[in-house]
mmCIF file of C-alpha atoms in Angstrom:
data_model
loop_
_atom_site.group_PDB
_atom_site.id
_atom_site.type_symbol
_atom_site.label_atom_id
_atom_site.label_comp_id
_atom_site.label_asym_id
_atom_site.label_seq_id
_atom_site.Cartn_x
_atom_site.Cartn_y
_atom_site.Cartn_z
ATOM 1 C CA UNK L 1 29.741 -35.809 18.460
ATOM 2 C CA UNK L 2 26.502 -38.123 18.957
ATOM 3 C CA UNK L 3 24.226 -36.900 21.470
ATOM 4 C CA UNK L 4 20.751 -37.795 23.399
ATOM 5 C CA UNK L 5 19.568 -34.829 22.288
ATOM 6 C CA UNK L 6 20.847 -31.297 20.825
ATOM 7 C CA UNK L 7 22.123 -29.923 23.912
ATOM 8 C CA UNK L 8 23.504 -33.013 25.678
ATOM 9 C CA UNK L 9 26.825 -34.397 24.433
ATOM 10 C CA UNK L 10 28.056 -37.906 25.326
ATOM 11 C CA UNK L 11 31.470 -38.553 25.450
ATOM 12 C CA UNK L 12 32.596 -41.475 22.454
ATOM 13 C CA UNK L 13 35.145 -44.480 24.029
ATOM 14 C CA UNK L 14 37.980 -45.497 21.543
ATOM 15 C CA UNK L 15 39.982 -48.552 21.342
ATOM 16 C CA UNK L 16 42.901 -48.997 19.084
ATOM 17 C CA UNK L 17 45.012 -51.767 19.257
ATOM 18 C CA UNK L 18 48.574 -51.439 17.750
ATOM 19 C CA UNK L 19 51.964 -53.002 16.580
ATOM 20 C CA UNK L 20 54.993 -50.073 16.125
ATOM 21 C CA UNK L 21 56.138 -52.460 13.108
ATOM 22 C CA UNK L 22 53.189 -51.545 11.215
ATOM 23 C CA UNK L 23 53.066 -48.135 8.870
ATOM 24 C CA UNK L 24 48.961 -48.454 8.470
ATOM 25 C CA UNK L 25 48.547 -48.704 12.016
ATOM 26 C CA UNK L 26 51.041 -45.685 12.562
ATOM 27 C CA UNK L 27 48.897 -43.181 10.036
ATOM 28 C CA UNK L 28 45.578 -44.722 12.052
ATOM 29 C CA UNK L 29 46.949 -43.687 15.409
ATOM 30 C CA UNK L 30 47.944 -40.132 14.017
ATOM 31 C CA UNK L 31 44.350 -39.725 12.774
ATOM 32 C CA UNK L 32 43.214 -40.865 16.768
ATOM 33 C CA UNK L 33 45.464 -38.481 18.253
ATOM 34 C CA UNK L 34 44.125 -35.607 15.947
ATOM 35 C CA UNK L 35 40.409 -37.212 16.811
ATOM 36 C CA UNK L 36 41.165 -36.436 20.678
ATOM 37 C CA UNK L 37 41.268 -32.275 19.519
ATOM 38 C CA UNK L 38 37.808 -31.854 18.059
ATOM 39 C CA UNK L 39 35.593 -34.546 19.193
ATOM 40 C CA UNK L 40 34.474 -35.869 22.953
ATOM 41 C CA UNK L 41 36.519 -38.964 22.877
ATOM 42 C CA UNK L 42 38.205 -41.145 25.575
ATOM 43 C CA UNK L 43 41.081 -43.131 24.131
ATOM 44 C CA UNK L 44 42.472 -46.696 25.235
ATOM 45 C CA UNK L 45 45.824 -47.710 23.562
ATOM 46 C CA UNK L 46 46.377 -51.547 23.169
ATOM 47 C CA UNK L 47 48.894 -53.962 21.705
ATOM 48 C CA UNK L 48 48.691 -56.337 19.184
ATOM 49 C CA UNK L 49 51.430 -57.903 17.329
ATOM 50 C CA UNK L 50 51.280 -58.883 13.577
ATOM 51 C CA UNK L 51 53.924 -61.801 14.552
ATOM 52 C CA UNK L 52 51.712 -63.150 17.057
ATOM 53 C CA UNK L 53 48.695 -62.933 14.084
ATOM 54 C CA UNK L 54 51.400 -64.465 11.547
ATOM 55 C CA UNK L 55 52.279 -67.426 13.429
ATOM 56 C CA UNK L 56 52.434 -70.498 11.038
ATOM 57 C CA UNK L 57 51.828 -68.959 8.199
ATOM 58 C CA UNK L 58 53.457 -69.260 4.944
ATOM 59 C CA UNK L 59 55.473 -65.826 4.442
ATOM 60 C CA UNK L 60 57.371 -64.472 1.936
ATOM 61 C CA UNK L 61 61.396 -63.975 3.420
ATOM 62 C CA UNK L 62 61.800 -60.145 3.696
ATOM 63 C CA UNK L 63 58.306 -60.107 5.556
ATOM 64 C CA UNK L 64 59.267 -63.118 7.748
ATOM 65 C CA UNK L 65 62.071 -61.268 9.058
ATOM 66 C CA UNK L 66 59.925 -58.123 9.475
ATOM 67 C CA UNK L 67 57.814 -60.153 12.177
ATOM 68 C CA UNK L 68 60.735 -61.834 13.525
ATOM 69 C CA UNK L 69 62.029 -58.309 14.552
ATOM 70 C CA UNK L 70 58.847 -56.667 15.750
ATOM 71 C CA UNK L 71 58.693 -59.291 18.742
ATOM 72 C CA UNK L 72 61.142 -56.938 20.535
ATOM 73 C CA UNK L 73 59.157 -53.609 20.643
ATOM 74 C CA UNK L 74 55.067 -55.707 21.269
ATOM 75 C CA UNK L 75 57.116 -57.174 23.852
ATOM 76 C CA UNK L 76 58.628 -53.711 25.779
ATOM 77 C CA UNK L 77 55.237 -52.062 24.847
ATOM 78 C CA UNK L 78 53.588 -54.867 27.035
ATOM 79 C CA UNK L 79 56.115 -54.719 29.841
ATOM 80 C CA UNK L 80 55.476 -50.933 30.089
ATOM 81 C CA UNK L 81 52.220 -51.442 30.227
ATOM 82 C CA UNK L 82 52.195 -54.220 32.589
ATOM 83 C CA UNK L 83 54.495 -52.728 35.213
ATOM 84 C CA UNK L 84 54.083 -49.200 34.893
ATOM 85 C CA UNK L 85 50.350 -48.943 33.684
ATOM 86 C CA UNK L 86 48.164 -48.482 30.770
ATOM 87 C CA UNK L 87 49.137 -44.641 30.325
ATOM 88 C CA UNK L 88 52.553 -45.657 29.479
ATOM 89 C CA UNK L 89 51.338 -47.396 25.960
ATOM 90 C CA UNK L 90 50.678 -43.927 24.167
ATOM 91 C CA UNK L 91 54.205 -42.160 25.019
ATOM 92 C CA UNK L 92 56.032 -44.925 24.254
ATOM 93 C CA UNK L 93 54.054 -46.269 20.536
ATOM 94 C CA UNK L 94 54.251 -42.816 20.114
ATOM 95 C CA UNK L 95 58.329 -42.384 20.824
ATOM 96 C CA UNK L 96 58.582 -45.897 19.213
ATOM 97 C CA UNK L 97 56.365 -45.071 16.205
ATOM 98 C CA UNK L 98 58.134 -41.395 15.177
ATOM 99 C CA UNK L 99 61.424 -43.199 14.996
ATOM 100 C CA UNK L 100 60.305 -45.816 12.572
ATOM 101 C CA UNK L 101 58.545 -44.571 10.267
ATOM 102 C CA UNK L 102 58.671 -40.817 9.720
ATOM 103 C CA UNK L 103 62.247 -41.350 10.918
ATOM 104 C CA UNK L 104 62.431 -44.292 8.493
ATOM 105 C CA UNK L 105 65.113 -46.405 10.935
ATOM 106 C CA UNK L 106 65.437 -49.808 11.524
ATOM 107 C CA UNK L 107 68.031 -50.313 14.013
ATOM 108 C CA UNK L 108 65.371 -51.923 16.682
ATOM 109 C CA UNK L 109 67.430 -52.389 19.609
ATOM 110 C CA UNK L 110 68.433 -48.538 19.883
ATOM 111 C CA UNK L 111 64.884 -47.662 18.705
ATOM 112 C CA UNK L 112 63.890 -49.143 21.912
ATOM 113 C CA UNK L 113 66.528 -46.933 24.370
ATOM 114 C CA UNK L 114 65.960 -43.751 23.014
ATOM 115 C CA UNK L 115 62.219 -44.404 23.566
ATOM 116 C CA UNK L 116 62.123 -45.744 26.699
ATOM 117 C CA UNK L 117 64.228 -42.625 27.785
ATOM 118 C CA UNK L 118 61.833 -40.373 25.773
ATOM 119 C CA UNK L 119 58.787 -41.859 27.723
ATOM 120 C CA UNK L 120 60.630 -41.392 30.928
ATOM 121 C CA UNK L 121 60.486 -45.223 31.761
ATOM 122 C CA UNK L 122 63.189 -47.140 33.034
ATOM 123 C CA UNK L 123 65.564 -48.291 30.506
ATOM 124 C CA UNK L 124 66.044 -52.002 32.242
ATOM 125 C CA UNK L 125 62.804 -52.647 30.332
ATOM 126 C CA UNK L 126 64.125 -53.088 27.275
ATOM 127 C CA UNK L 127 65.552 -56.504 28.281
ATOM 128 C CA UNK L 128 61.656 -58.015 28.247
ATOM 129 C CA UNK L 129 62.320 -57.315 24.547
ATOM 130 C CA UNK L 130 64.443 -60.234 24.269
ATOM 131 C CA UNK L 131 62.562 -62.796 26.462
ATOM 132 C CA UNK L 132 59.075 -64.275 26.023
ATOM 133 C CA UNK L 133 58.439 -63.214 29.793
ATOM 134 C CA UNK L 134 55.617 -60.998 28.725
ATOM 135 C CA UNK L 135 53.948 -63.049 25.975
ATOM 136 C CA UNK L 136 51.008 -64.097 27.951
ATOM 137 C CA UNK L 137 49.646 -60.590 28.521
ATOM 138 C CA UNK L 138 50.758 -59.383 24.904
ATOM 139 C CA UNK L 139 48.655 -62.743 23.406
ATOM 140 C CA UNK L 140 45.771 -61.430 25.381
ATOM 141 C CA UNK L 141 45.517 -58.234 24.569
ATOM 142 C CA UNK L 142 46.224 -59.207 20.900
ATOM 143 C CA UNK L 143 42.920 -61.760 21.389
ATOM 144 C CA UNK L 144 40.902 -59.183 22.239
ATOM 145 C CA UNK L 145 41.027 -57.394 19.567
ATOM 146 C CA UNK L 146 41.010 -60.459 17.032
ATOM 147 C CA UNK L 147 37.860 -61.535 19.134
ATOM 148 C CA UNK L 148 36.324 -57.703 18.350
ATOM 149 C CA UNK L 149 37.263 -58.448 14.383
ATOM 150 C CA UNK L 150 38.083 -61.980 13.435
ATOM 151 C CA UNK L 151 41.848 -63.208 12.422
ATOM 152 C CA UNK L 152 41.481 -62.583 8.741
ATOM 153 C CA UNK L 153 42.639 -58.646 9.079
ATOM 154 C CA UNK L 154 45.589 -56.999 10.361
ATOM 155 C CA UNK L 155 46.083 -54.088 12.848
ATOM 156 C CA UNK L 156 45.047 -51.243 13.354
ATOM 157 C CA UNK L 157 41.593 -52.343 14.830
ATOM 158 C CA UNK L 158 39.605 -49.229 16.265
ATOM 159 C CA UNK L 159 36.503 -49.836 18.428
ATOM 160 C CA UNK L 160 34.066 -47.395 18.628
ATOM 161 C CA UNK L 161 32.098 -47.778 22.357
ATOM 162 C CA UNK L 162 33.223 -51.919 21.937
ATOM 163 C CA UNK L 163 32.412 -52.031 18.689
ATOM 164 C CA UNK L 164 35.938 -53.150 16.171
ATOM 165 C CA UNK L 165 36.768 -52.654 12.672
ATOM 166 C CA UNK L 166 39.725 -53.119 10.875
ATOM 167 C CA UNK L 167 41.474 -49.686 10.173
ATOM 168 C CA UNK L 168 40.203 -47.161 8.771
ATOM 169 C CA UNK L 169 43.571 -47.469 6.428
ATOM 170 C CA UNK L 170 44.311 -43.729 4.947
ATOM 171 C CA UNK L 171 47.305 -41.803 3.857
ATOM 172 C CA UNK L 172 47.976 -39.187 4.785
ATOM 173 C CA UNK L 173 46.358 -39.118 7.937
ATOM 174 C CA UNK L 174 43.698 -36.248 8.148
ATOM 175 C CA UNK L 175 43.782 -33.336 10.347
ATOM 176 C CA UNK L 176 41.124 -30.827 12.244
ATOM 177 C CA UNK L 177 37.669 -31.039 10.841
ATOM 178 C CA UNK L 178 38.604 -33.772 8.435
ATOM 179 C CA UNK L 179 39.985 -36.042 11.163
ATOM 180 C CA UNK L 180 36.458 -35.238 13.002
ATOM 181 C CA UNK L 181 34.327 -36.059 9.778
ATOM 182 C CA UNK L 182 35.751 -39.265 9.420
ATOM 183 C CA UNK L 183 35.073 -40.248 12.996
ATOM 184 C CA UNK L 184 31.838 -39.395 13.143
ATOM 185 C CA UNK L 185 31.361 -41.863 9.841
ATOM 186 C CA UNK L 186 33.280 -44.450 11.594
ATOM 187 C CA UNK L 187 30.709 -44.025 14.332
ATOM 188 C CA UNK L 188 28.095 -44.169 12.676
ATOM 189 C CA UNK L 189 29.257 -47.296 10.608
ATOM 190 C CA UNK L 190 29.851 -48.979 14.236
ATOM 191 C CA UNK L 191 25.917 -48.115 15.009
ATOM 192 C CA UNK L 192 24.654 -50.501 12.569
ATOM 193 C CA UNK L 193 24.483 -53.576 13.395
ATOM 194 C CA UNK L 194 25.385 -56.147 10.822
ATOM 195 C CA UNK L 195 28.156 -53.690 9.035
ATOM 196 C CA UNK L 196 31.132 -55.502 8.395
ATOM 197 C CA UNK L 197 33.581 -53.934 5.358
ATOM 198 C CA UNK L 198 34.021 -51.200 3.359
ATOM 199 C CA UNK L 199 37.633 -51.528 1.264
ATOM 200 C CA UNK L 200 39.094 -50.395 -2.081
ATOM 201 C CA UNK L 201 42.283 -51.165 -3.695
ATOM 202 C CA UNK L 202 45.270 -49.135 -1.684
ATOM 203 C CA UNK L 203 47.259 -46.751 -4.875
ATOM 204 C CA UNK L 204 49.670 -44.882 -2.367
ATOM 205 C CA UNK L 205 51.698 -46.413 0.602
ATOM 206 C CA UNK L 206 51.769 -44.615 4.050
ATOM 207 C CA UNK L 207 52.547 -40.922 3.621
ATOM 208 C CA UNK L 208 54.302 -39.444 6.942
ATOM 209 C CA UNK L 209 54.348 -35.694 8.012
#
């Protein structure tokens, strides 16, 4: 918790910007949503699409059709947002999220139903999945984040009070104190001005609770 002095807390905004197709950005969200229990933190929950970020680029085949399929989901994450309002994002990358990748499924178009249902939205938004109807809105949102961090990352991006970095990546996603520790270095990383990247080589892929 930063503070202007010992006995005066100020409360921390968070941005995170998110595609359900991505495993990293599903372990960075988990860490948020343990960040929310032990530090003063207001949350914002975006969507950006690594198809949209992909677009004419040379991909290998299996990944290609990995971003052909995660139109669908940006796309019904967008039209929640845009027609039912910005608290809708979280329940439904959330409902969206658990299904895919601690639930390991694939099977998109049913992903969708049961997590529009789980969300308590109406189901007739799953149709924006298949139409481009709410692509303006979802490139937007997906620019700002690229404009917070520049086109040569991925997502998650997290902004601490407007300030974006790519990730943190981690697996497993730390709880409690830990989760609290590692905010408060992301924050103070984001207080520097001029700090761009810390990285190391990834030895373990996304581990899920």
């Amino acid at each position: 918790m930063t503070s202007t002095s010992p006995s005066v807390p100020v409360r921390q905004t968070a941005d995170i910007w998110v595609d359900p197709a991505c495993p990293w950005a599903w372990m960075t969200s988990r860490w948020v949503v343990e960040v929310e229990q032990v530090r003063d933190i207001d949350v914002r929950w975006h969507v950006m699409s690594l198809s949209v970020l992909n677009e004419g680029r040379d991909l290998p085949e299996e990944y290609r059709r990995l971003m052909d399929d995660s139109w669908a989901a940006v796309r019904v994450l967008t039209a929640a947002q845009e027609l039912h309002g910005a608290a809708h994002v979280r329940p439904l990358y959330d409902a969206l999220g658990t299904r895919r990748h601690p639930g390991q499924r694939r099977d998109t178009a049913a992903i969708i139903r049961e997590s529009l249902d789980e969300a308590g939205l109406p189901a007739s938004l799953a149709a924006y999945g298949d139409t481009d109807e709410m692509d303006g809105p979802l490139r937007a949102s997906h620019a700002e984040a690229i404009t917070l961090v520049g086109d040569d990352v991925g997502t998650p991006v997290v902004a601490v009070n407007g300030v974006g970095l790519f990730g943190p990546v981690m697996t497993p996603a730390p709880r409690g104190a830990d989760a609290g520790r590692l905010w408060d270095g992301l924050a103070l990383v984001t207080g520097v001005p001029g700090f761009y990247e810390l990285k190391r080589t990834r030895t373990s892929g996304p581990v899920f609770d």
